[in-house]
CSV table of C-alpha atoms and ligand atoms in Angstrom, one decimal:
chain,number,residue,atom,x,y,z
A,1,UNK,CA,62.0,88.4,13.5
A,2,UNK,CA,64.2,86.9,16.3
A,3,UNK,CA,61.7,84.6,18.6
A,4,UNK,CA,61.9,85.7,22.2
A,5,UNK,CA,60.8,84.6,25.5
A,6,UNK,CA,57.2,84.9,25.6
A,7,UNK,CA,56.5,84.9,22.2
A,8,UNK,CA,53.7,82.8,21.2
A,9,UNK,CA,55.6,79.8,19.8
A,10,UNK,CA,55.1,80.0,15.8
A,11,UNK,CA,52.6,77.3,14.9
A,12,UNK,CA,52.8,74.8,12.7
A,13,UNK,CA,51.5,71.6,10.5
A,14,UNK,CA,53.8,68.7,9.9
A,15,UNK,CA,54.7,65.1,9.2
A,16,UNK,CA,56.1,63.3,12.7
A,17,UNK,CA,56.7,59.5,13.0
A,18,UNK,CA,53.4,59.7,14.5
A,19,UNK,CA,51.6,61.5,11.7
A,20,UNK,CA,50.9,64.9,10.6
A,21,UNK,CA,50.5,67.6,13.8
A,22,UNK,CA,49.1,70.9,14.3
A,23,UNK,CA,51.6,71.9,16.6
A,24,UNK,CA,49.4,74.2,19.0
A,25,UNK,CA,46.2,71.5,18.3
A,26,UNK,CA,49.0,68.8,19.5
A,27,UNK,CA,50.5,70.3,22.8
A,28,UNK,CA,46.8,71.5,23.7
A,29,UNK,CA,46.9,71.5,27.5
A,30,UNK,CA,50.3,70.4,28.1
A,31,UNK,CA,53.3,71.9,28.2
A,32,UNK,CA,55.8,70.5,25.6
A,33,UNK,CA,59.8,70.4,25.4
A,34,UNK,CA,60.6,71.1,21.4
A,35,UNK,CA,64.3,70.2,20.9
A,36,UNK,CA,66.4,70.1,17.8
A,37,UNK,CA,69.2,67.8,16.7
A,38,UNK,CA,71.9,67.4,13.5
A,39,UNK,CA,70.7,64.8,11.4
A,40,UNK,CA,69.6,60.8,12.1
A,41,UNK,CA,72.0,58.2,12.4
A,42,UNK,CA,74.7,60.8,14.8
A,43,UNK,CA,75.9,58.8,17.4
A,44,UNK,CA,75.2,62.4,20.1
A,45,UNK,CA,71.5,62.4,18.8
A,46,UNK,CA,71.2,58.6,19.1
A,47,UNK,CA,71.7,59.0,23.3
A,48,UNK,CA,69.6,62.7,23.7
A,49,UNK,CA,66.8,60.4,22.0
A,50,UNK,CA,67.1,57.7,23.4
A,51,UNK,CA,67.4,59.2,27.2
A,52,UNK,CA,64.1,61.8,26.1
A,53,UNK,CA,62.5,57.9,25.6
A,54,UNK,CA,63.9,57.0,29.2
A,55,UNK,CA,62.4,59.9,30.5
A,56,UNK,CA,59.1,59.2,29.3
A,57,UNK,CA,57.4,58.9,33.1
A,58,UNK,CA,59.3,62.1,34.1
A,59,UNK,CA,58.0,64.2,31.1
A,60,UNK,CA,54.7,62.8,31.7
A,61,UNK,CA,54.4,63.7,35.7
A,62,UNK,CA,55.1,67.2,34.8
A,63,UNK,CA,52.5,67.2,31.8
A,64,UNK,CA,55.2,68.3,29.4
A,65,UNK,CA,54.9,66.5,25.7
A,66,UNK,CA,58.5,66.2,24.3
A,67,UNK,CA,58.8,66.6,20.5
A,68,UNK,CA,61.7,66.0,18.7
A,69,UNK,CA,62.9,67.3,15.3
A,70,UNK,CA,65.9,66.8,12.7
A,71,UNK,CA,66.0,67.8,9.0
A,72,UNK,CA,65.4,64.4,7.5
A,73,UNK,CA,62.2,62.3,6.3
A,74,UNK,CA,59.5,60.5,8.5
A,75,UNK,CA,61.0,57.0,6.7
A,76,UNK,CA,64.4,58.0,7.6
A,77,UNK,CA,63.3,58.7,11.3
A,78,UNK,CA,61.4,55.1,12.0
A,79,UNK,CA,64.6,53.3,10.5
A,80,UNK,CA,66.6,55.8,13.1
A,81,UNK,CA,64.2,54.9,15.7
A,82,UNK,CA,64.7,51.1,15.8
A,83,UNK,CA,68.6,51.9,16.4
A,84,UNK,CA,68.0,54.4,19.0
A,85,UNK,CA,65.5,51.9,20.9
A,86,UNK,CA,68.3,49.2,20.3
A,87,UNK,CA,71.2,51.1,21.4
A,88,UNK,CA,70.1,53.1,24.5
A,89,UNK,CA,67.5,49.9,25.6
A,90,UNK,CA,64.4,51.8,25.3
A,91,UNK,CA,61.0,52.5,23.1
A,92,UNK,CA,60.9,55.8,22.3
A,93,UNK,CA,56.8,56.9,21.3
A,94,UNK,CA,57.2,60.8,21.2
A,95,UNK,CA,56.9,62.1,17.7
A,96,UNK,CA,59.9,63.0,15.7
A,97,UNK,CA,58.7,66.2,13.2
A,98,UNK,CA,60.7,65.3,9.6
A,99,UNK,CA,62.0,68.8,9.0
A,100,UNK,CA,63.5,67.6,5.2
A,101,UNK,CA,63.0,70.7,3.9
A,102,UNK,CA,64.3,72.7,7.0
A,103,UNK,CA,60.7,75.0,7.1
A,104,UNK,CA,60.4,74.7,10.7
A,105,UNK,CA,63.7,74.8,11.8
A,106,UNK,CA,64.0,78.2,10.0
A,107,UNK,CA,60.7,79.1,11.7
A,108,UNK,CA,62.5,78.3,15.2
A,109,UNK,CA,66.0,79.6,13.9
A,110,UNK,CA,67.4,76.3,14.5
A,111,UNK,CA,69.8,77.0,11.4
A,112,UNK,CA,73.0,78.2,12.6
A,113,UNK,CA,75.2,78.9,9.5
A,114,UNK,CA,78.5,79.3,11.5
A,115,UNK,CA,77.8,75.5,12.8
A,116,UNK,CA,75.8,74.2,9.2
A,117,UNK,CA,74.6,75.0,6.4
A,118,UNK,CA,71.9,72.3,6.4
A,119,UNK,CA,71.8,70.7,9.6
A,120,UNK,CA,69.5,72.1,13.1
A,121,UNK,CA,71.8,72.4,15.9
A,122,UNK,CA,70.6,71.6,19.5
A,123,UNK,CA,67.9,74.2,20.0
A,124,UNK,CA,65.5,73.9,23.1
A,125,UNK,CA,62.3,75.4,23.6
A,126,UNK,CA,60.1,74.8,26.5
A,127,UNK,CA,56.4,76.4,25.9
A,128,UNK,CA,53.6,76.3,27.9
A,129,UNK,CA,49.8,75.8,27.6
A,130,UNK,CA,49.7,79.3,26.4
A,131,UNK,CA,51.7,78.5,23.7
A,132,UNK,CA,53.9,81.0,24.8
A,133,UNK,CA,58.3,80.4,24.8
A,134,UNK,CA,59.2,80.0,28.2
A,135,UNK,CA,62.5,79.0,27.7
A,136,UNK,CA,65.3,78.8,24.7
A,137,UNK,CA,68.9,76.8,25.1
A,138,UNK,CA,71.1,76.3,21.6
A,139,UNK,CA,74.0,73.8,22.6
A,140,UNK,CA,76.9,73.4,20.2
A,141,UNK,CA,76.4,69.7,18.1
A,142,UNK,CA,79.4,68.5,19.7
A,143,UNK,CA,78.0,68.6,23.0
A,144,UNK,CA,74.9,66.6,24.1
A,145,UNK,CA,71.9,68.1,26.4
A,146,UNK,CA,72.0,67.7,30.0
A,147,UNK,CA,68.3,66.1,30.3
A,148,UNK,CA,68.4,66.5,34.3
A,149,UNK,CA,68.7,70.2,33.9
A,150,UNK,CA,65.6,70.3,31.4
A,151,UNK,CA,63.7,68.4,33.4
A,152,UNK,CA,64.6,70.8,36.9
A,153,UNK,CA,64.3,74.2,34.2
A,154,UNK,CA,60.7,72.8,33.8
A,155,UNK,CA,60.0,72.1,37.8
A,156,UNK,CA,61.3,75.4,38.3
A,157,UNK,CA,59.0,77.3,35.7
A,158,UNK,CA,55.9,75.7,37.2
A,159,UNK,CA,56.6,75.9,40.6
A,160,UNK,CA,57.4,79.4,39.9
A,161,UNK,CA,53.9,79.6,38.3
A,162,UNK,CA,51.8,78.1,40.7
A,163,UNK,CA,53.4,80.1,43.4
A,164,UNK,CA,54.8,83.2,42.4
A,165,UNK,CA,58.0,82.6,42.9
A,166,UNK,CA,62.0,82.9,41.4
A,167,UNK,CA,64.4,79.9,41.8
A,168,UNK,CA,67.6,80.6,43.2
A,169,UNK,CA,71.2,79.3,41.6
A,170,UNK,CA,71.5,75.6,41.5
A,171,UNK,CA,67.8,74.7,42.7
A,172,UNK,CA,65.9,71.6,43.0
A,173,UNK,CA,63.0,70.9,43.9
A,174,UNK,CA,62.5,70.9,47.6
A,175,UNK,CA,65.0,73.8,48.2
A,176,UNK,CA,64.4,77.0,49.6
A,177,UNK,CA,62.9,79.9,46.6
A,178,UNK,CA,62.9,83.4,46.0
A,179,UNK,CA,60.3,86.3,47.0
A,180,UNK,CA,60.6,88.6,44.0
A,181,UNK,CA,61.2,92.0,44.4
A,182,UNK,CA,58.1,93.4,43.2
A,183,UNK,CA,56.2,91.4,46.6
A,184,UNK,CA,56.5,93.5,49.5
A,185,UNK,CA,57.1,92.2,52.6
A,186,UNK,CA,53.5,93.0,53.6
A,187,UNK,CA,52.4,91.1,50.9
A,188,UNK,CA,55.3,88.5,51.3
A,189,UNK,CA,53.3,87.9,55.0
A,190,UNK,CA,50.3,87.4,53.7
A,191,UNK,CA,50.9,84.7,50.2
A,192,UNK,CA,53.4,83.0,52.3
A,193,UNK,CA,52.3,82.7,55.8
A,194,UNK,CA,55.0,80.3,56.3
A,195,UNK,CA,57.2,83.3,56.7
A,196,UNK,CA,60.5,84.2,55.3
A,197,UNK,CA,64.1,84.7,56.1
A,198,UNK,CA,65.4,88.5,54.8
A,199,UNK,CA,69.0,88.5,54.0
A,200,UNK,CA,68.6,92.0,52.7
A,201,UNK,CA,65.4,93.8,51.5
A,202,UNK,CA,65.8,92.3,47.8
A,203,UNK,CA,67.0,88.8,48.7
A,204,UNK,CA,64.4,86.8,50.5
A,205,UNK,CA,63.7,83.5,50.8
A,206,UNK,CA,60.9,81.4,51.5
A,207,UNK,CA,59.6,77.3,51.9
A,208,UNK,CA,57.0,76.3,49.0
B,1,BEZ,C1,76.1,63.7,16.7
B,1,BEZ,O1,74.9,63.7,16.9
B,1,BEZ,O2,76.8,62.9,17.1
B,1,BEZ,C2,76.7,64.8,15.9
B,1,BEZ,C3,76.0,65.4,14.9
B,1,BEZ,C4,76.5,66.4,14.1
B,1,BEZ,C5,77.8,66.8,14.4
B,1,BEZ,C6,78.5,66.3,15.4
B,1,BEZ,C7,78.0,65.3,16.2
């Protein structure tokens, strides 16, 4: 069955470079960026790594766990590991699951057969603390992951949680949101007594 959006994420137990995780057990109260690549040793998956190492503070202020995952062994991953941490001048410490015998990446339909045979392609998921799918991306594996996007797809999702709110196109954080439809205005007075500006009856906006 195809996972969807608010699906409980499938769980899992597996070897990472940082031993074997139950996946729900791991994320526990954090939210957690679960993201796919080729193989080891591919110079595109060498800079995502390396620049989800960079952005170890970033993950970490917005409680999100990043866990990485390619179809080859733990041993294969540590001697990938040093590269990446030489190459891109960093130390990466999230866990890399080895998916050698491609179980999870089947799980999170990772496999694209029209791309490989054998390999994951780029495949994001963001879940929650629910466990639930928030978010999917697949990218081609010619084409690296813009991490500035995750990182604002995951600002966006929370501050949409904690204040019942949509993001417009193109937001940051900081920039006017979104009144969903299903708020009326009389409601729209009372959660955001900040006020609003009404373009038309469907398209409000608001300062969180
Ligand atoms: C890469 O990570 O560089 C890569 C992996 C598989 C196919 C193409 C590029």
């Amino acid at each position: 069955m195809a996972l969807r959006l608010g699906d409980t994420a499938p769980n899992f137990q597996i070897d990472t470079t940082k031993g074997k995780i139950d996946f729900h057990e791991w994320i526990g109260d954090s939210w957690c960026f679960f993201f796919s690549h080729p193989a080891d040793f591919t110079p595109v998956c060498t800079t995502e790594m390396g620049r989800t190492a960079q952005l170890a503070k970033q993950f970490a202020d917005r409680n999100t766990k990043p866990l990485g995952l390619s179809t080859d062994t733990v041993e294969e991953h540590n001697k990938w590991i040093e590269d990446v941490n030489d190459t891109q001048n960093t130390t990466l410490e999230f866990p890399i699951v080895a998916d050698a015998d491609k179980k999870i990446s089947e799980l999170y339909e990772m496999i694209h057969p029209g791309e490989s045979e054998t390999a994951a392609v780029r495949s994001v998921y963001i879940i929650d603390p629910n466990k639930k799918i928030r978010l999917m991306m697949t990218y081609p594996m010619s084409v690296g992951r813009n991490f500035d996007e995750i990182l604002r797809v995951i600002d966006a999702l929370q501050t949409g949680d904690q204040h019942g709110i949509a993001t417009p196109a193109d937001w940051t954080p900081g920039a006017r949101v979104i009144i969903p439809p299903t708020v009326s205005n009389e409601d729209a007075q009372k959660k955001f007594p900040q006020g609003f500006e009404e373009i038309r009856s469907y398209l409000r906006y608001t300062q969180v």
